[in-house]
Each structure stands twice: as structure tokens, then as C-alpha cells.
mmCIF file of C-alpha atoms in Angstrom:
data_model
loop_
_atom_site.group_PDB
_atom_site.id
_atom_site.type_symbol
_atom_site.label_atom_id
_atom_site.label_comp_id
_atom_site.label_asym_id
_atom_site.label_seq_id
_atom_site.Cartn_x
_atom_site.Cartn_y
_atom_site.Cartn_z
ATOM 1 C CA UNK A 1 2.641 47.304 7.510
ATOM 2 C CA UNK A 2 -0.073 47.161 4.445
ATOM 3 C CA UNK A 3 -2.237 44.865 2.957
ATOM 4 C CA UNK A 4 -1.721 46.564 -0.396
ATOM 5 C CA UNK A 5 2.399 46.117 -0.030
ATOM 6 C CA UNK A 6 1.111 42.114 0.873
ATOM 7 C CA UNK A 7 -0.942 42.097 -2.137
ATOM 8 C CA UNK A 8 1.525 42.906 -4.488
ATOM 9 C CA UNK A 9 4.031 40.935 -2.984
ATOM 10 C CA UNK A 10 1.726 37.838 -3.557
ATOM 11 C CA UNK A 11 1.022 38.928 -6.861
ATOM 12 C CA UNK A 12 -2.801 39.135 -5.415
ATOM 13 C CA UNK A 13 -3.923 41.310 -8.236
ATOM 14 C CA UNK A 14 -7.377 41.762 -7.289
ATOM 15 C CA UNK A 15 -7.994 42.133 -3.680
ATOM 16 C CA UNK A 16 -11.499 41.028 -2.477
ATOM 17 C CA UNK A 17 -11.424 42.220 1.367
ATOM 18 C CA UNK A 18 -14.470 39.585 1.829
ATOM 19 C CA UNK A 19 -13.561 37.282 5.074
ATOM 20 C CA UNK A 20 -15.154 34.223 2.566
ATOM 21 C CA UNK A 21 -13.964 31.036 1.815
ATOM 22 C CA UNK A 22 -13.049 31.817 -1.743
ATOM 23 C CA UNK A 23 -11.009 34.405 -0.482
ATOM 24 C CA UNK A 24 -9.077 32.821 2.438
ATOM 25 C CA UNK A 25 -8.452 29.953 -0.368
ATOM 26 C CA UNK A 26 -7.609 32.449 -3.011
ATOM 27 C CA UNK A 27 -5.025 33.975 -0.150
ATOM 28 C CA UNK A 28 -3.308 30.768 1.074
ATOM 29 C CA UNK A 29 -3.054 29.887 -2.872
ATOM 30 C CA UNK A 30 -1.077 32.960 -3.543
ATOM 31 C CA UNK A 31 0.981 33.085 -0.251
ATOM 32 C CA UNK A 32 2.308 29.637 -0.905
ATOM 33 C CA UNK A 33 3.569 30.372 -4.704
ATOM 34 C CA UNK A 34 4.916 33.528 -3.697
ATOM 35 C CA UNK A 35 6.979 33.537 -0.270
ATOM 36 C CA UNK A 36 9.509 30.622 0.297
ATOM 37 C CA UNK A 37 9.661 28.046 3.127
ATOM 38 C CA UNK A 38 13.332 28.481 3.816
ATOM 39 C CA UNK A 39 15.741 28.808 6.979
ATOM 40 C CA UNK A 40 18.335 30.416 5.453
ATOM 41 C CA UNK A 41 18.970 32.996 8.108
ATOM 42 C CA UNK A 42 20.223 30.488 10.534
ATOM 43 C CA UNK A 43 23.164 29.945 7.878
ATOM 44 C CA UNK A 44 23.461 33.710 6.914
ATOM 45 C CA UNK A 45 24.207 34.822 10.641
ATOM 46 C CA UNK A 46 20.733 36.044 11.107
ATOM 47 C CA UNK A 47 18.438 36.024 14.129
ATOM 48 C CA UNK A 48 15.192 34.621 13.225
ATOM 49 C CA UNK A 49 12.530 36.457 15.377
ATOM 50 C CA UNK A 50 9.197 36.114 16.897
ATOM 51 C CA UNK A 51 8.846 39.896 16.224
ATOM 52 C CA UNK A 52 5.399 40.744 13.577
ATOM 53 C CA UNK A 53 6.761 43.733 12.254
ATOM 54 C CA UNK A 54 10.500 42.287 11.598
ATOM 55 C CA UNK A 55 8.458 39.304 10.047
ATOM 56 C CA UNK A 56 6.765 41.173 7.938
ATOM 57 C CA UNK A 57 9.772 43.842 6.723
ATOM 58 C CA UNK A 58 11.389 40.234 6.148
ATOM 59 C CA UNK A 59 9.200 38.613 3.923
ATOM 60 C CA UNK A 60 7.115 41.601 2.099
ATOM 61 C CA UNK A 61 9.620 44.147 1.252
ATOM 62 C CA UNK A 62 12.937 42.216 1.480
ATOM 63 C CA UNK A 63 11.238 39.638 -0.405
ATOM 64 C CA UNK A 64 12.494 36.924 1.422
ATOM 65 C CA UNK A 65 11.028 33.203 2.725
ATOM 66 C CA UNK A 66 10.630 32.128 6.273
ATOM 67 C CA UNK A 67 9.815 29.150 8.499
ATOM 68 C CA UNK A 68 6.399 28.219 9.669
ATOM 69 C CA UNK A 69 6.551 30.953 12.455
ATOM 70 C CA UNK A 70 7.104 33.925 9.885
ATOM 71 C CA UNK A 71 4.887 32.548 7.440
ATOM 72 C CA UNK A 72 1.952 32.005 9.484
ATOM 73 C CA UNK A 73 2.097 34.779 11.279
ATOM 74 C CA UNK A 74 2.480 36.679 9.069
ATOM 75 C CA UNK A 75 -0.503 35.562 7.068
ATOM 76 C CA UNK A 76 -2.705 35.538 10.615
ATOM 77 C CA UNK A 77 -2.005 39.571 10.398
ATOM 78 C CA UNK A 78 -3.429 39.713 7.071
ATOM 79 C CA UNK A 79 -6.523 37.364 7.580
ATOM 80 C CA UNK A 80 -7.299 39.496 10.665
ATOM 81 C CA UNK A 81 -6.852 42.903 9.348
ATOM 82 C CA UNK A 82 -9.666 41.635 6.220
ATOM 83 C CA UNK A 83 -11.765 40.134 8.710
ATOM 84 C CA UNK A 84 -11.611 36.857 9.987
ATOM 85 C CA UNK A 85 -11.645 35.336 13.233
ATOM 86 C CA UNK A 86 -7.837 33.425 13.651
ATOM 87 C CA UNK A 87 -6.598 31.236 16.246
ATOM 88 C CA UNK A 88 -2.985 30.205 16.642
ATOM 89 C CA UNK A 89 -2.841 26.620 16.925
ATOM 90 C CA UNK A 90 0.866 24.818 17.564
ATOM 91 C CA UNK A 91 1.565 21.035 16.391
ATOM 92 C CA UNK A 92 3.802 18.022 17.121
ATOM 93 C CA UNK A 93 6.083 16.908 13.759
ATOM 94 C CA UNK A 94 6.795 13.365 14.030
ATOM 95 C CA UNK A 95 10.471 12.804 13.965
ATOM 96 C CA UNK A 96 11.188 16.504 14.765
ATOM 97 C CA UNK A 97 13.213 17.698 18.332
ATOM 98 C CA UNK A 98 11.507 18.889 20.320
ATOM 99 C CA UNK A 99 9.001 16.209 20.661
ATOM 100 C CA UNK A 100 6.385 19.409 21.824
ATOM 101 C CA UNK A 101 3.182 20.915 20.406
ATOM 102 C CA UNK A 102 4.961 23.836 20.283
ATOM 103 C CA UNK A 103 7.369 22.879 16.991
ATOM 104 C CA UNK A 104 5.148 23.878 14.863
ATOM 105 C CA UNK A 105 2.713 26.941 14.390
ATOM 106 C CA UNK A 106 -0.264 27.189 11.775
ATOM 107 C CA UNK A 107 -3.621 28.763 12.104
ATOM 108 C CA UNK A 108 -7.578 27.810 12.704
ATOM 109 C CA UNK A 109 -10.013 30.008 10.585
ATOM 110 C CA UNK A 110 -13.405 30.500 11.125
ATOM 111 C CA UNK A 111 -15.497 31.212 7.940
ATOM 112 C CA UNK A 112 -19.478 31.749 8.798
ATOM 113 C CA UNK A 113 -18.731 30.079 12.325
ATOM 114 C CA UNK A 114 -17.271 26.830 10.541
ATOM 115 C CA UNK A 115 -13.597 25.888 11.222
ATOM 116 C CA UNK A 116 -10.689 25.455 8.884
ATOM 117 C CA UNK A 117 -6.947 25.038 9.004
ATOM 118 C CA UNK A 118 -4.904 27.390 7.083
ATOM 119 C CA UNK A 119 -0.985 26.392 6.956
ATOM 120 C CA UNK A 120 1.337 28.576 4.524
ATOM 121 C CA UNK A 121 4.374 27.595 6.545
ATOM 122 C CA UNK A 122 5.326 23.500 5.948
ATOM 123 C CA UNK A 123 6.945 23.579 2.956
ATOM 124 C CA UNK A 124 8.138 20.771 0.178
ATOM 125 C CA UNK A 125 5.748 17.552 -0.037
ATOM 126 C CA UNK A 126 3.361 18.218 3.019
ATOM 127 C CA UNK A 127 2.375 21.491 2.406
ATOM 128 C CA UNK A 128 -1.257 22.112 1.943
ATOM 129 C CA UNK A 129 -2.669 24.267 -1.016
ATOM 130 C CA UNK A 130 -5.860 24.997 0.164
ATOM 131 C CA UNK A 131 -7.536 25.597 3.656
ATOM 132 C CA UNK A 132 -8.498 22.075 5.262
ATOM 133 C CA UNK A 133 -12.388 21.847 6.583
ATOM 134 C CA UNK A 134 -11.616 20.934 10.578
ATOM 135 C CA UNK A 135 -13.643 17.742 10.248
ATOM 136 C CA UNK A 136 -12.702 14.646 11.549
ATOM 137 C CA UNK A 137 -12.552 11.031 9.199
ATOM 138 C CA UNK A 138 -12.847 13.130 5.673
ATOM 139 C CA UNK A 139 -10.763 12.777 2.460
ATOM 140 C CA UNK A 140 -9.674 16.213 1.220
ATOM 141 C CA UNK A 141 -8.325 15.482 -2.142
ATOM 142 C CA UNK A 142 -5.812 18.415 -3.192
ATOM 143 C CA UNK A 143 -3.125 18.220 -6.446
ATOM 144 C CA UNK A 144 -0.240 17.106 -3.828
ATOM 145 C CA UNK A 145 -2.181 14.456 -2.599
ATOM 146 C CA UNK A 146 -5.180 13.454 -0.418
ATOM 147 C CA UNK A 147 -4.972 14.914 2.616
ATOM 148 C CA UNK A 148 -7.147 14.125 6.122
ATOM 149 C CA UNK A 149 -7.511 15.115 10.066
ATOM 150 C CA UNK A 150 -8.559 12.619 12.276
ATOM 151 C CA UNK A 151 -9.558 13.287 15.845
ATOM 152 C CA UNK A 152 -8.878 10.531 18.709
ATOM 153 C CA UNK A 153 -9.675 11.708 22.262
ATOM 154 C CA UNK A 154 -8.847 15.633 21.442
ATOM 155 C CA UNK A 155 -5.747 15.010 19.644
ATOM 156 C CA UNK A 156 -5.805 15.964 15.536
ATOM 157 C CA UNK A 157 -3.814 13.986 13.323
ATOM 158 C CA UNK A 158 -2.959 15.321 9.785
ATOM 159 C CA UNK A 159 -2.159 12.797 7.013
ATOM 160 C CA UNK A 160 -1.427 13.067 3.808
ATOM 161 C CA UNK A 161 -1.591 10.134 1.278
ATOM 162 C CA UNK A 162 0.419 10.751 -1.678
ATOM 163 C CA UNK A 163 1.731 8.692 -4.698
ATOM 164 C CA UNK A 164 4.897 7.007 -6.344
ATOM 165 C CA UNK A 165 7.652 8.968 -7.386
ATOM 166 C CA UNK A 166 9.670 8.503 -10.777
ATOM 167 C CA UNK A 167 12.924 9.891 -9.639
ATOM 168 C CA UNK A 168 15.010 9.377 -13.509
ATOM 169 C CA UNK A 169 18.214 11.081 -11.349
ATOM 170 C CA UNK A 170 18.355 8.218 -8.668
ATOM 171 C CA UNK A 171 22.536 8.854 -8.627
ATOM 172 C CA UNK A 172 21.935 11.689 -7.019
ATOM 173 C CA UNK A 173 20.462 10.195 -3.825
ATOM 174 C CA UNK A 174 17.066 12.374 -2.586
ATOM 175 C CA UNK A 175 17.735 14.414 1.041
ATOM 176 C CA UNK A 176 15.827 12.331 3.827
ATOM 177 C CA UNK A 177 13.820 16.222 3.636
ATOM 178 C CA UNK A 178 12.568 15.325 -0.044
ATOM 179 C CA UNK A 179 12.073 11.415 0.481
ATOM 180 C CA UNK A 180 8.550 11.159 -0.697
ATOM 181 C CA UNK A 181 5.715 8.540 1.065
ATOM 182 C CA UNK A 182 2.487 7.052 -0.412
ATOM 183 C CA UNK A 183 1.156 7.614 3.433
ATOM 184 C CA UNK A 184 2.863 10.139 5.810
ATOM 185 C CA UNK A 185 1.905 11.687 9.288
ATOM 186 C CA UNK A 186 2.499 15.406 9.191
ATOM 187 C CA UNK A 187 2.060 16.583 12.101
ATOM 188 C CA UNK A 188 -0.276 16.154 15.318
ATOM 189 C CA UNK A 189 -2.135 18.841 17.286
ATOM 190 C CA UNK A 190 -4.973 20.039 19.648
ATOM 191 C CA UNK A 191 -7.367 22.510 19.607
ATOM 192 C CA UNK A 192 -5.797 24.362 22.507
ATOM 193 C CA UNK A 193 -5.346 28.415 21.258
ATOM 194 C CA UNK A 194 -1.643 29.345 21.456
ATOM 195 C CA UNK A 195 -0.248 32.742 21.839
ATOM 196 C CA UNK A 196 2.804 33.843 19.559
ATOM 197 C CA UNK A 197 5.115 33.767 22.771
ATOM 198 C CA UNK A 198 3.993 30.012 23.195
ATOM 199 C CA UNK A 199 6.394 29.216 20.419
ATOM 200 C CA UNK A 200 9.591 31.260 22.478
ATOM 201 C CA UNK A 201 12.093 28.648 23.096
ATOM 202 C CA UNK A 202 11.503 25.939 19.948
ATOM 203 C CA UNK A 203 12.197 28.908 17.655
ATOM 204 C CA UNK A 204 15.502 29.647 19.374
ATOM 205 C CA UNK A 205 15.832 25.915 19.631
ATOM 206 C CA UNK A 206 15.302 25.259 15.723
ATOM 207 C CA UNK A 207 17.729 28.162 15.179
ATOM 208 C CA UNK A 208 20.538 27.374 17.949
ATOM 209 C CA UNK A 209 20.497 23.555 18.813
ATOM 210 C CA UNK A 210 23.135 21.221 17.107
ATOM 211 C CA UNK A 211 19.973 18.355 17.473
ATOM 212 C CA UNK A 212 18.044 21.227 15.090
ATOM 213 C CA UNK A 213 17.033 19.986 11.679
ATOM 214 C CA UNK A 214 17.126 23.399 11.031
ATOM 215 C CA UNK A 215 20.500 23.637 11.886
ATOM 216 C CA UNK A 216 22.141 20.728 10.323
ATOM 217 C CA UNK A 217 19.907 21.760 6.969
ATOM 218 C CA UNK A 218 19.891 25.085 4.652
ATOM 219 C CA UNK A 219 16.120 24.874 3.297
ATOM 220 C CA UNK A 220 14.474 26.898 0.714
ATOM 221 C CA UNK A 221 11.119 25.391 -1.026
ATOM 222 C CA UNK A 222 7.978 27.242 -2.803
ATOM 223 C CA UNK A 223 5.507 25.257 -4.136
ATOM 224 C CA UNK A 224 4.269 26.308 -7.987
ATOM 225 C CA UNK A 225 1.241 25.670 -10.234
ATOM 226 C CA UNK A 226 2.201 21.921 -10.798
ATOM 227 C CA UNK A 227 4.171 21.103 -7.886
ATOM 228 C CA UNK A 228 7.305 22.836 -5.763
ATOM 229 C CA UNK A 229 10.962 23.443 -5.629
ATOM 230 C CA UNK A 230 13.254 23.005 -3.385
ATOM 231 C CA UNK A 231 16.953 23.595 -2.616
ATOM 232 C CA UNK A 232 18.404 21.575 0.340
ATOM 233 C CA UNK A 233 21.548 22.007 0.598
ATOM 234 C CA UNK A 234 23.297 21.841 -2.517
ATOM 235 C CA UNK A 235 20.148 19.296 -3.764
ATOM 236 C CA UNK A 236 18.222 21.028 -6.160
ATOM 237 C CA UNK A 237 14.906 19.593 -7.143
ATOM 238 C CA UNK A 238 11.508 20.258 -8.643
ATOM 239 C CA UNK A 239 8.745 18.192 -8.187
ATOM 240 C CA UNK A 240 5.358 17.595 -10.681
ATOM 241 C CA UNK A 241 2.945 16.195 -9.061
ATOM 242 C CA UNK A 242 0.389 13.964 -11.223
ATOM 243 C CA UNK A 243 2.596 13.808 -14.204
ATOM 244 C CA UNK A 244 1.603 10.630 -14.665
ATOM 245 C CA UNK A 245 -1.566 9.292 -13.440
ATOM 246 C CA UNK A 246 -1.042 8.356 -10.004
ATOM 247 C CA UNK A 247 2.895 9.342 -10.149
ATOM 248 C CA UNK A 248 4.876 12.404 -9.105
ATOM 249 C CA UNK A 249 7.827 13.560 -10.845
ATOM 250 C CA UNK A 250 10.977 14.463 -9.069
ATOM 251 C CA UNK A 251 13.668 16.085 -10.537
ATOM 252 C CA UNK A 252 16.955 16.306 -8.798
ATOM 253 C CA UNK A 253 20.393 18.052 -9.576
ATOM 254 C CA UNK A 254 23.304 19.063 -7.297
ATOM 255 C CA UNK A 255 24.054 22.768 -7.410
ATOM 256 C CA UNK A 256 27.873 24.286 -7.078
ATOM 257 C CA UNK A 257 28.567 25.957 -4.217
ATOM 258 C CA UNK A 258 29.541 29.156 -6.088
ATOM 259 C CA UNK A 259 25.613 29.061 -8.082
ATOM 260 C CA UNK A 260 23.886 28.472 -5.164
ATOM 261 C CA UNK A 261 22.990 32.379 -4.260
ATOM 262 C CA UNK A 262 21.983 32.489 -8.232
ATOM 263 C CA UNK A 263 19.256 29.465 -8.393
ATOM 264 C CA UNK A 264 18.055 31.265 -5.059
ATOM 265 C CA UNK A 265 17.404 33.864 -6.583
ATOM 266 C CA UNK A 266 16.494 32.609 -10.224
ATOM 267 C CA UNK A 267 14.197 30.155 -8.717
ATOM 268 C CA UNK A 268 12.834 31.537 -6.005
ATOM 269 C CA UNK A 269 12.970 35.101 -5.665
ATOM 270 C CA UNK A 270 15.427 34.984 -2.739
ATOM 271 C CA UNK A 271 18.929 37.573 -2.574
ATOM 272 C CA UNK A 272 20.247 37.342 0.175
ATOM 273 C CA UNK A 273 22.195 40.426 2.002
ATOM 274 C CA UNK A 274 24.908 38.018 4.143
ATOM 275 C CA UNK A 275 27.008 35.016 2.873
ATOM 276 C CA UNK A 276 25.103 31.904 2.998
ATOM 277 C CA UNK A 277 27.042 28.845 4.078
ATOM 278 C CA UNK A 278 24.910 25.797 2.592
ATOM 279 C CA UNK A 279 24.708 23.006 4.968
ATOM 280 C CA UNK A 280 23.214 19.104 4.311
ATOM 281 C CA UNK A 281 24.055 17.052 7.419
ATOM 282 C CA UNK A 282 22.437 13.840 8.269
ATOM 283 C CA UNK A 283 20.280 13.623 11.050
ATOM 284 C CA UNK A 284 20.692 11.270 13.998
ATOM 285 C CA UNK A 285 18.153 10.838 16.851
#
């Protein structure tokens, strides 16, 4: 495991190893555009595992994606080995089993002794492009939307507040996944530091239960310089944000099953070694 091997695989071409804000922003920017949110090991006969240095022979040099406890791990590693001081934080995802702070992971950075989120691991609409300042009642305007923690009683709230979407391929019918809100909760948390084993048993929940989203869904997404991808399924979409004052553009197509291994790896970087079987259920709780 090497920063420079990260670097390149983040197309980071000119690493500062300053623990500074620019840098940490510069980072998450990269990280984001570069490795995928996806699950596609739970549909490829993989293990998905809690493991740093499978993570990181995963994502850097087999140039793959992972979920939130790859990603964000993984990019914990690197922010510690330049400099900064990281805390594992977990979060509670509205409408996601289990109903537990564990569900999701993501990180708290300190930068000159002031506190920031850093999340590289969410994924399609709610993921955040730039560190958020841990401050409680502030707009943080960012291209996918505005986003804001509020604090009530020691419990964080992240919301984003987005805009409308001109969807000119409504036949298609958008996944519930890519179903875009002017207002969304995206997740809840507290300040309470988590260790990596913490997160145990909703990882091999996510990968194992038939009440998973994880499992009833095959999810790849990376977000881009105007907005993200995503392939759910056989759904296929790309998504502009702004591309009209105060609207977001959302492209959707429906991919055969026999191209599906091709866009993943035309659009987002992704071959995969096993057979992927694509899976779009509908969720029931």
C-alpha cells in the first residue's frame, strides 16, 4: 500500500502532502471522479470485506468501486498517512435496514483543530463534493445542491436541498435509487468515534440479507465534472446538474443485459473478473 499507486489511481497529478484544507478538498474531489460507488461484488459472488489491505488491492490496483465502507476507509488511510487527524464516524440512512448508526461509515477531519466531514462513499444524488465545515444551522452551497448539518440534542442531521429534474425519457420510469428531491434527509449521525469493527455485522447484513437494498440492487455510480452516472440495474443514467438554472438534467436509458459489463467498463472504469448477474428489485419495508 502507496500513496503514489493512490495518486495515480485518482489521477492526483500533483501531490501536495500538506494536511490543509485545499488539499483534503482537492483529495475528496479526485476520489469521487475516480473510484465508483458500486456493490457489484455482492452480484459477482464476491465477499465484500472489512479488511484495509483487501480494500485497498480492490479499489487501487484492480481499479474497481466500492460501498461506503471501502471507500472511506480507504480514503481515512490516505488522509492519515499525509497527516491529518481522522475519526470514523457511522450514520443512520433514513429508509435503509438496519435502522442503526452503524449503516453507514464516513469520516470527521480535523484541519488546524476545526472539524469537517469528508464522505467519498454515498454515491448518486447525495454525495458530497467537497468536505462539509461541522457547523450546525449553515448553508453549504455545492454544484449538486445546497447541502446543511443541523445539530438537535447531539444528533447531526445532513440535508441536502436540491432542484427540479427535466427527465425528457419519463417512459423509462427512474429506479426509486435515482428518484431525485428538492429537500432530502441523507443520513443522521453523532459525534460518537467508531472503530472499523463497529461496522461488522451491517456490512455482512448489506451483503447477505434478502431485506438488503444492496441485495435486491446491482449499483455502480461516479460522479463527474457536471454531475454523475449511474447504472442500477439495467437503468443507465447520467445526470447534469444546473443545466438549466435551477434544474438538473437526467438522462435515462435501459442497457441489454449482454452490454452491461461494456458500459461498466466504458463508463466507469469497472471490468469485472466474475459474471455479474444485474439485479433491480423493488423494495418493500
Amino acid at each position: 500500500m502507496n500513496l503514489t499507486e493512490y495518486f495515480a489511481r485518482i489521477g492526483y497529478k500533483e501531490p501536495n502532502h500538506k494536511a490543509d484544507l485545499k488539499t483534503l478538498t482537492e483529495l475528496h474531489e479526485h476520489h469521487i471522479r475516480s473510484i465508483p460507488f458500486e456493490n457489484l461484488s455482492i452480484h459477482c459472488g464476491e465477499k465484500i470485506t472489512l479488511d484495509l489491505e483487501t480494500i485497498y488491492n480492490k479499489l487501487v490496483r484492480n481499479k474497481r468501486g466500492g460501498w461506503c465502507y471501502e471507500n472511506n476507509q480507504l480514503f481515512s488511510w490516505v488522509l492519515k498517512e499525509i497527516g491529518y487527524d481522522v475519526t470514523y464516524l457511522g450514520a443512520k440512512v433514513p429508509g435503509l435496514q438496519p435502522n442503526c448508526f452503524e449503516s453507514h461509515l464516513f469520516i470527521k477531519v480535523l484541519v488546524d483543530g476545526k472539524p469537517y466531514i469528508a464522505d467519498v462513499g454515498y454515491g448518486i444524488f447525495w454525495q458530497i463534493w467537497q468536505p462539509l465545515e461541522l457547523i450546525s444551522g449553515k448553508d453549504q452551497p455545492q454544484l449538486p445542491g445546497v447541502f446543511r448539518l443541523d445539530e438537535d440534542k447531539g444528533v447531526w442531521n445532513l440535508q441536502k436541498t436540491g432542484r427540479r429534474s427535466d427527465v425528457p425519457n419519463e417512459s423509462f420510469g427512474v429506479s426509486s435509487l435515482l428518484a431525485n428531491s428538492l429537500f432530502k434527509k441523507v443520513y443522521s449521525f453523532t459525534l460518537v468515534p467508531r472503530q472499523i469493527k463497529d461496522f461488522t455485522e451491517t456490512c455482512t447484513f448489506f451483503q447477505t440479507s434478502p431485506e438488503s437494498l444492496f441485495t435486491n440492487k446491482s449499483v455502480c455510480s461516479l460522479q463527474a465534472a457536471t454531475g454523475f452516472r449511474a447504472l442500477i440495474g439495467w437503468t443507465y443514467c447520467e445526470v447534469t446538474y444546473n443545466y438549466q438554472e435551477g434544474v438538473d438534467l437526467i438522462d435515462v436509458s435501459t442497457v441489454p443485459d449482454e452490454e452491461v459489463e461494456k458500459v461498466l467498463e466504458e463508463k466507469f472504469g469497472v471490468a469485472l473478473e466474475n459474471k455479474l448477474v444485474s439485479v433491480n428489485n423493488k423494495i418493500h419495508h
